[in-house]
């Protein structure tokens, strides 16, 4: 039996937001509450390393968001967290480093940003125009931009891939505005971990 002080218990209950449920039977709690209770039990001894297996599995959207924010708080506290999960969209929002394993073999590892960049070395942008009639003008203007690799236009949207820097992208936006081509927004289309997994994994069982 390992005993912990009341201070440690209070701190963990506050961190996991379980003060109001501290006297409840765990068996009567929701899946999200059970996950937090399990994590609270683990945190009582203030470990430096946490290993979590599918922590978001079976949780409803609200519980998943709350659990994700809790993991981010633990990260800010300086704890190292290793998460094993098949929910790749969750991992991309909380992890700084990933490892992709297929059939027991490590096929990729490194910083999330580096892995995504290696799969898509060029940048992809989407320009949403206010008037579809401006498509041809916008496409012609973008094709002359620095670092532009390709431009496609359809249904009021212009997509372009490039190797441009942020400064060059800003200059390009200024040129579009100077030509009085009204647009609703410009956004960068980023690769995600699901895309990375599908590109790197071969489907080996």
PDB file of C-alpha atoms in Angstrom:
ATOM      1  CA  UNK A   1       0.000   0.000   0.000  1.00  0.00           C
ATOM      2  CA  UNK A   2       1.434   3.369  -1.054  1.00  0.00           C
ATOM      3  CA  UNK A   3       0.034   6.347   0.781  1.00  0.00           C
ATOM      4  CA  UNK A   4      -0.094   9.859  -0.652  1.00  0.00           C
ATOM      5  CA  UNK A   5      -0.681  13.148   1.107  1.00  0.00           C
ATOM      6  CA  UNK A   6      -3.901  15.129   1.012  1.00  0.00           C
ATOM      7  CA  UNK A   7      -2.107  17.906  -0.886  1.00  0.00           C
ATOM      8  CA  UNK A   8      -1.138  15.549  -3.716  1.00  0.00           C
ATOM      9  CA  UNK A   9      -4.661  14.164  -3.855  1.00  0.00           C
ATOM     10  CA  UNK A  10      -6.198  17.639  -3.961  1.00  0.00           C
ATOM     11  CA  UNK A  11      -3.797  18.755  -6.677  1.00  0.00           C
ATOM     12  CA  UNK A  12      -4.609  15.743  -8.857  1.00  0.00           C
ATOM     13  CA  UNK A  13      -8.361  16.139  -8.357  1.00  0.00           C
ATOM     14  CA  UNK A  14      -8.087  19.779  -9.397  1.00  0.00           C
ATOM     15  CA  UNK A  15      -5.931  18.934 -12.403  1.00  0.00           C
ATOM     16  CA  UNK A  16      -8.334  16.262 -13.659  1.00  0.00           C
ATOM     17  CA  UNK A  17     -11.452  18.217 -12.602  1.00  0.00           C
ATOM     18  CA  UNK A  18     -12.780  15.365 -10.469  1.00  0.00           C
ATOM     19  CA  UNK A  19     -13.463  17.200  -7.206  1.00  0.00           C
ATOM     20  CA  UNK A  20     -17.237  16.896  -7.529  1.00  0.00           C
ATOM     21  CA  UNK A  21     -16.987  13.158  -8.293  1.00  0.00           C
ATOM     22  CA  UNK A  22     -14.372  12.203  -5.697  1.00  0.00           C
ATOM     23  CA  UNK A  23     -16.872  10.208  -3.590  1.00  0.00           C
ATOM     24  CA  UNK A  24     -18.648   8.532  -6.534  1.00  0.00           C
ATOM     25  CA  UNK A  25     -18.344   4.868  -7.449  1.00  0.00           C
ATOM     26  CA  UNK A  26     -16.103   4.579 -10.524  1.00  0.00           C
ATOM     27  CA  UNK A  27     -18.372   1.880 -11.950  1.00  0.00           C
ATOM     28  CA  UNK A  28     -21.215   4.423 -12.133  1.00  0.00           C
ATOM     29  CA  UNK A  29     -19.156   7.033 -13.993  1.00  0.00           C
ATOM     30  CA  UNK A  30     -19.170   7.741 -17.720  1.00  0.00           C
ATOM     31  CA  UNK A  31     -16.381   6.460 -19.946  1.00  0.00           C
ATOM     32  CA  UNK A  32     -14.778   9.901 -19.974  1.00  0.00           C
ATOM     33  CA  UNK A  33     -14.868  10.123 -16.177  1.00  0.00           C
ATOM     34  CA  UNK A  34     -13.349   6.654 -15.897  1.00  0.00           C
ATOM     35  CA  UNK A  35     -10.500   7.689 -18.192  1.00  0.00           C
ATOM     36  CA  UNK A  36      -9.829  10.770 -16.073  1.00  0.00           C
ATOM     37  CA  UNK A  37     -10.046   8.752 -12.845  1.00  0.00           C
ATOM     38  CA  UNK A  38      -7.523   6.269 -14.229  1.00  0.00           C
ATOM     39  CA  UNK A  39      -5.193   9.098 -15.176  1.00  0.00           C
ATOM     40  CA  UNK A  40      -5.685  10.737 -11.753  1.00  0.00           C
ATOM     41  CA  UNK A  41      -4.665   7.492 -10.036  1.00  0.00           C
ATOM     42  CA  UNK A  42      -1.518   7.384 -12.163  1.00  0.00           C
ATOM     43  CA  UNK A  43      -0.653  11.024 -11.441  1.00  0.00           C
ATOM     44  CA  UNK A  44      -0.815  10.663  -7.654  1.00  0.00           C
ATOM     45  CA  UNK A  45       2.867   9.702  -7.544  1.00  0.00           C
ATOM     46  CA  UNK A  46       3.886  12.540  -9.890  1.00  0.00           C
ATOM     47  CA  UNK A  47       5.514  10.391 -12.596  1.00  0.00           C
ATOM     48  CA  UNK A  48       7.815  12.036 -15.148  1.00  0.00           C
ATOM     49  CA  UNK A  49       6.756   9.623 -17.893  1.00  0.00           C
ATOM     50  CA  UNK A  50       3.230   8.542 -18.882  1.00  0.00           C
ATOM     51  CA  UNK A  51       2.469   5.733 -21.341  1.00  0.00           C
ATOM     52  CA  UNK A  52      -1.135   5.850 -22.591  1.00  0.00           C
ATOM     53  CA  UNK A  53      -2.755   3.222 -24.795  1.00  0.00           C
ATOM     54  CA  UNK A  54      -5.695   4.502 -26.881  1.00  0.00           C
ATOM     55  CA  UNK A  55      -6.647   7.160 -24.277  1.00  0.00           C
ATOM     56  CA  UNK A  56      -9.421   8.649 -26.458  1.00  0.00           C
ATOM     57  CA  UNK A  57     -10.994   5.351 -27.485  1.00  0.00           C
ATOM     58  CA  UNK A  58     -14.750   5.254 -26.899  1.00  0.00           C
ATOM     59  CA  UNK A  59     -15.010   8.834 -25.656  1.00  0.00           C
ATOM     60  CA  UNK A  60     -17.703  11.215 -26.869  1.00  0.00           C
ATOM     61  CA  UNK A  61     -16.574  14.445 -28.596  1.00  0.00           C
ATOM     62  CA  UNK A  62     -16.713  16.595 -25.442  1.00  0.00           C
ATOM     63  CA  UNK A  63     -14.810  14.050 -23.366  1.00  0.00           C
ATOM     64  CA  UNK A  64     -12.166  13.709 -26.094  1.00  0.00           C
ATOM     65  CA  UNK A  65     -11.635  17.469 -26.201  1.00  0.00           C
ATOM     66  CA  UNK A  66     -11.398  17.704 -22.409  1.00  0.00           C
ATOM     67  CA  UNK A  67      -8.977  14.764 -22.244  1.00  0.00           C
ATOM     68  CA  UNK A  68      -6.850  16.286 -25.004  1.00  0.00           C
ATOM     69  CA  UNK A  69      -6.633  19.583 -23.106  1.00  0.00           C
ATOM     70  CA  UNK A  70      -5.640  17.678 -19.977  1.00  0.00           C
ATOM     71  CA  UNK A  71      -2.768  16.006 -21.854  1.00  0.00           C
ATOM     72  CA  UNK A  72      -1.619  19.397 -23.127  1.00  0.00           C
ATOM     73  CA  UNK A  73      -1.588  20.711 -19.560  1.00  0.00           C
ATOM     74  CA  UNK A  74       0.523  17.743 -18.455  1.00  0.00           C
ATOM     75  CA  UNK A  75       2.897  18.472 -21.318  1.00  0.00           C
ATOM     76  CA  UNK A  76       3.205  22.086 -20.163  1.00  0.00           C
ATOM     77  CA  UNK A  77       4.083  20.725 -16.715  1.00  0.00           C
ATOM     78  CA  UNK A  78       7.123  19.067 -18.272  1.00  0.00           C
ATOM     79  CA  UNK A  79       5.909  15.473 -18.375  1.00  0.00           C
ATOM     80  CA  UNK A  80       6.840  13.156 -21.222  1.00  0.00           C
ATOM     81  CA  UNK A  81       3.771  11.392 -22.636  1.00  0.00           C
ATOM     82  CA  UNK A  82       3.911   8.407 -24.976  1.00  0.00           C
ATOM     83  CA  UNK A  83       0.563   7.768 -26.656  1.00  0.00           C
ATOM     84  CA  UNK A  84      -0.348   4.696 -28.679  1.00  0.00           C
ATOM     85  CA  UNK A  85      -3.406   5.391 -30.816  1.00  0.00           C
ATOM     86  CA  UNK A  86      -5.147   4.682 -34.112  1.00  0.00           C
ATOM     87  CA  UNK A  87      -7.003   8.015 -33.977  1.00  0.00           C
ATOM     88  CA  UNK A  88      -4.427   9.940 -35.975  1.00  0.00           C
ATOM     89  CA  UNK A  89      -6.346  13.227 -36.035  1.00  0.00           C
ATOM     90  CA  UNK A  90      -6.091  13.294 -32.244  1.00  0.00           C
ATOM     91  CA  UNK A  91      -2.349  12.678 -32.284  1.00  0.00           C
ATOM     92  CA  UNK A  92      -1.567  15.492 -34.695  1.00  0.00           C
ATOM     93  CA  UNK A  93      -3.074  18.045 -32.299  1.00  0.00           C
ATOM     94  CA  UNK A  94      -1.183  16.927 -29.178  1.00  0.00           C
ATOM     95  CA  UNK A  95       2.076  15.273 -30.273  1.00  0.00           C
ATOM     96  CA  UNK A  96       5.399  16.864 -31.126  1.00  0.00           C
ATOM     97  CA  UNK A  97       7.060  13.627 -32.273  1.00  0.00           C
ATOM     98  CA  UNK A  98       5.522  10.569 -33.903  1.00  0.00           C
ATOM     99  CA  UNK A  99       6.573   7.068 -34.847  1.00  0.00           C
ATOM    100  CA  UNK A 100       4.634   5.038 -37.417  1.00  0.00           C
ATOM    101  CA  UNK A 101       4.826   1.278 -36.962  1.00  0.00           C
ATOM    102  CA  UNK A 102       3.537  -1.304 -39.407  1.00  0.00           C
ATOM    103  CA  UNK A 103       3.626  -5.066 -38.767  1.00  0.00           C
ATOM    104  CA  UNK A 104       6.069  -4.489 -35.902  1.00  0.00           C
ATOM    105  CA  UNK A 105       8.479  -2.471 -38.057  1.00  0.00           C
ATOM    106  CA  UNK A 106       9.286   1.199 -37.587  1.00  0.00           C
ATOM    107  CA  UNK A 107       8.704   2.876 -40.947  1.00  0.00           C
ATOM    108  CA  UNK A 108       8.920   6.569 -39.959  1.00  0.00           C
ATOM    109  CA  UNK A 109       9.835   8.610 -36.913  1.00  0.00           C
ATOM    110  CA  UNK A 110      10.536  12.237 -36.151  1.00  0.00           C
ATOM    111  CA  UNK A 111       8.937  15.599 -35.518  1.00  0.00           C
ATOM    112  CA  UNK A 112       5.371  15.791 -36.829  1.00  0.00           C
ATOM    113  CA  UNK A 113       6.166  18.853 -38.943  1.00  0.00           C
ATOM    114  CA  UNK A 114       9.241  17.206 -40.507  1.00  0.00           C
ATOM    115  CA  UNK A 115       7.363  14.051 -41.474  1.00  0.00           C
ATOM    116  CA  UNK A 116       4.532  16.026 -43.059  1.00  0.00           C
ATOM    117  CA  UNK A 117       6.959  18.252 -44.955  1.00  0.00           C
ATOM    118  CA  UNK A 118       8.871  15.252 -46.283  1.00  0.00           C
ATOM    119  CA  UNK A 119       5.659  13.949 -47.860  1.00  0.00           C
ATOM    120  CA  UNK A 120       4.722  17.280 -49.369  1.00  0.00           C
ATOM    121  CA  UNK A 121       7.851  19.380 -49.961  1.00  0.00           C
ATOM    122  CA  UNK A 122       5.848  22.015 -51.829  1.00  0.00           C
ATOM    123  CA  UNK A 123       3.200  24.170 -50.176  1.00  0.00           C
ATOM    124  CA  UNK A 124      -0.449  24.003 -51.222  1.00  0.00           C
ATOM    125  CA  UNK A 125      -2.764  27.031 -51.033  1.00  0.00           C
ATOM    126  CA  UNK A 126      -6.432  27.680 -51.781  1.00  0.00           C
ATOM    127  CA  UNK A 127      -7.699  31.121 -52.774  1.00  0.00           C
ATOM    128  CA  UNK A 128     -11.477  31.546 -52.505  1.00  0.00           C
ATOM    129  CA  UNK A 129     -12.746  34.248 -54.857  1.00  0.00           C
ATOM    130  CA  UNK A 130     -15.855  36.326 -54.331  1.00  0.00           C
ATOM    131  CA  UNK A 131     -16.777  36.265 -58.030  1.00  0.00           C
ATOM    132  CA  UNK A 132     -16.235  33.148 -60.207  1.00  0.00           C
ATOM    133  CA  UNK A 133     -15.853  35.468 -63.189  1.00  0.00           C
ATOM    134  CA  UNK A 134     -12.432  36.494 -61.815  1.00  0.00           C
ATOM    135  CA  UNK A 135     -11.022  32.962 -62.080  1.00  0.00           C
ATOM    136  CA  UNK A 136      -9.040  33.500 -65.270  1.00  0.00           C
ATOM    137  CA  UNK A 137      -7.531  36.785 -64.069  1.00  0.00           C
ATOM    138  CA  UNK A 138      -6.563  35.307 -60.716  1.00  0.00           C
ATOM    139  CA  UNK A 139      -5.030  32.226 -62.310  1.00  0.00           C
ATOM    140  CA  UNK A 140      -2.994  34.295 -64.780  1.00  0.00           C
ATOM    141  CA  UNK A 141      -1.717  36.502 -61.961  1.00  0.00           C
ATOM    142  CA  UNK A 142      -0.779  33.608 -59.691  1.00  0.00           C
ATOM    143  CA  UNK A 143       1.078  31.784 -62.458  1.00  0.00           C
ATOM    144  CA  UNK A 144       3.544  34.685 -62.556  1.00  0.00           C
ATOM    145  CA  UNK A 145       4.272  34.534 -58.824  1.00  0.00           C
ATOM    146  CA  UNK A 146       7.641  33.571 -57.332  1.00  0.00           C
ATOM    147  CA  UNK A 147       8.027  29.872 -56.656  1.00  0.00           C
ATOM    148  CA  UNK A 148       4.702  28.880 -58.228  1.00  0.00           C
ATOM    149  CA  UNK A 149       4.709  25.267 -59.458  1.00  0.00           C
ATOM    150  CA  UNK A 150       1.128  24.780 -60.648  1.00  0.00           C
ATOM    151  CA  UNK A 151      -2.221  26.593 -60.646  1.00  0.00           C
ATOM    152  CA  UNK A 152      -5.728  25.193 -61.147  1.00  0.00           C
ATOM    153  CA  UNK A 153      -9.013  27.100 -61.066  1.00  0.00           C
ATOM    154  CA  UNK A 154     -12.552  25.801 -60.687  1.00  0.00           C
ATOM    155  CA  UNK A 155     -15.883  26.864 -59.150  1.00  0.00           C
ATOM    156  CA  UNK A 156     -14.641  30.139 -57.697  1.00  0.00           C
ATOM    157  CA  UNK A 157     -11.567  28.540 -56.135  1.00  0.00           C
ATOM    158  CA  UNK A 158      -7.945  28.777 -57.253  1.00  0.00           C
ATOM    159  CA  UNK A 159      -5.511  26.148 -56.000  1.00  0.00           C
ATOM    160  CA  UNK A 160      -1.787  26.583 -56.368  1.00  0.00           C
ATOM    161  CA  UNK A 161       1.299  24.711 -55.232  1.00  0.00           C
ATOM    162  CA  UNK A 162       4.566  26.541 -54.680  1.00  0.00           C
ATOM    163  CA  UNK A 163       7.894  26.705 -52.917  1.00  0.00           C
ATOM    164  CA  UNK A 164       7.309  30.336 -51.955  1.00  0.00           C
ATOM    165  CA  UNK A 165       8.273  31.816 -48.599  1.00  0.00           C
ATOM    166  CA  UNK A 166       5.748  33.532 -46.315  1.00  0.00           C
ATOM    167  CA  UNK A 167       7.020  36.908 -47.564  1.00  0.00           C
ATOM    168  CA  UNK A 168       6.489  35.884 -51.185  1.00  0.00           C
ATOM    169  CA  UNK A 169       2.981  34.636 -50.382  1.00  0.00           C
ATOM    170  CA  UNK A 170       2.207  37.970 -48.703  1.00  0.00           C
ATOM    171  CA  UNK A 171       3.479  39.824 -51.783  1.00  0.00           C
ATOM    172  CA  UNK A 172       1.287  37.636 -53.979  1.00  0.00           C
ATOM    173  CA  UNK A 173      -1.795  38.468 -51.911  1.00  0.00           C
ATOM    174  CA  UNK A 174      -0.974  42.175 -52.199  1.00  0.00           C
ATOM    175  CA  UNK A 175      -0.779  41.823 -55.988  1.00  0.00           C
ATOM    176  CA  UNK A 176      -4.166  40.095 -56.115  1.00  0.00           C
ATOM    177  CA  UNK A 177      -5.680  42.899 -54.023  1.00  0.00           C
ATOM    178  CA  UNK A 178      -3.960  45.563 -56.165  1.00  0.00           C
ATOM    179  CA  UNK A 179      -5.577  44.064 -59.268  1.00  0.00           C
ATOM    180  CA  UNK A 180      -8.952  44.477 -57.548  1.00  0.00           C
ATOM    181  CA  UNK A 181      -9.699  40.768 -57.575  1.00  0.00           C
ATOM    182  CA  UNK A 182     -11.982  40.360 -54.527  1.00  0.00           C
ATOM    183  CA  UNK A 183     -11.391  37.195 -52.515  1.00  0.00           C
ATOM    184  CA  UNK A 184     -12.945  35.746 -49.383  1.00  0.00           C
ATOM    185  CA  UNK A 185      -9.866  34.088 -48.008  1.00  0.00           C
ATOM    186  CA  UNK A 186      -6.515  32.402 -48.566  1.00  0.00           C
ATOM    187  CA  UNK A 187      -5.636  29.250 -46.652  1.00  0.00           C
ATOM    188  CA  UNK A 188      -2.808  26.761 -46.702  1.00  0.00           C
ATOM    189  CA  UNK A 189      -3.799  23.139 -47.132  1.00  0.00           C
ATOM    190  CA  UNK A 190      -1.600  21.129 -44.808  1.00  0.00           C
ATOM    191  CA  UNK A 191      -0.892  17.429 -44.940  1.00  0.00           C
ATOM    192  CA  UNK A 192      -2.076  15.473 -41.892  1.00  0.00           C
ATOM    193  CA  UNK A 193      -1.012  12.306 -40.100  1.00  0.00           C
ATOM    194  CA  UNK A 194      -3.687  10.228 -41.814  1.00  0.00           C
ATOM    195  CA  UNK A 195      -2.272  11.269 -45.189  1.00  0.00           C
ATOM    196  CA  UNK A 196       1.234  10.485 -43.936  1.00  0.00           C
ATOM    197  CA  UNK A 197       0.196   7.061 -42.688  1.00  0.00           C
ATOM    198  CA  UNK A 198      -1.531   6.126 -45.952  1.00  0.00           C
ATOM    199  CA  UNK A 199       1.502   7.280 -47.939  1.00  0.00           C
ATOM    200  CA  UNK A 200       4.054   5.457 -45.806  1.00  0.00           C
ATOM    201  CA  UNK A 201       2.220   2.271 -44.823  1.00  0.00           C
ATOM    202  CA  UNK A 202       1.755  -0.512 -47.366  1.00  0.00           C
ATOM    203  CA  UNK A 203      -1.184  -2.236 -45.734  1.00  0.00           C
ATOM    204  CA  UNK A 204       0.892  -5.133 -44.441  1.00  0.00           C
ATOM    205  CA  UNK A 205      -0.998  -7.368 -41.997  1.00  0.00           C
TER     206      UNK A 205
END
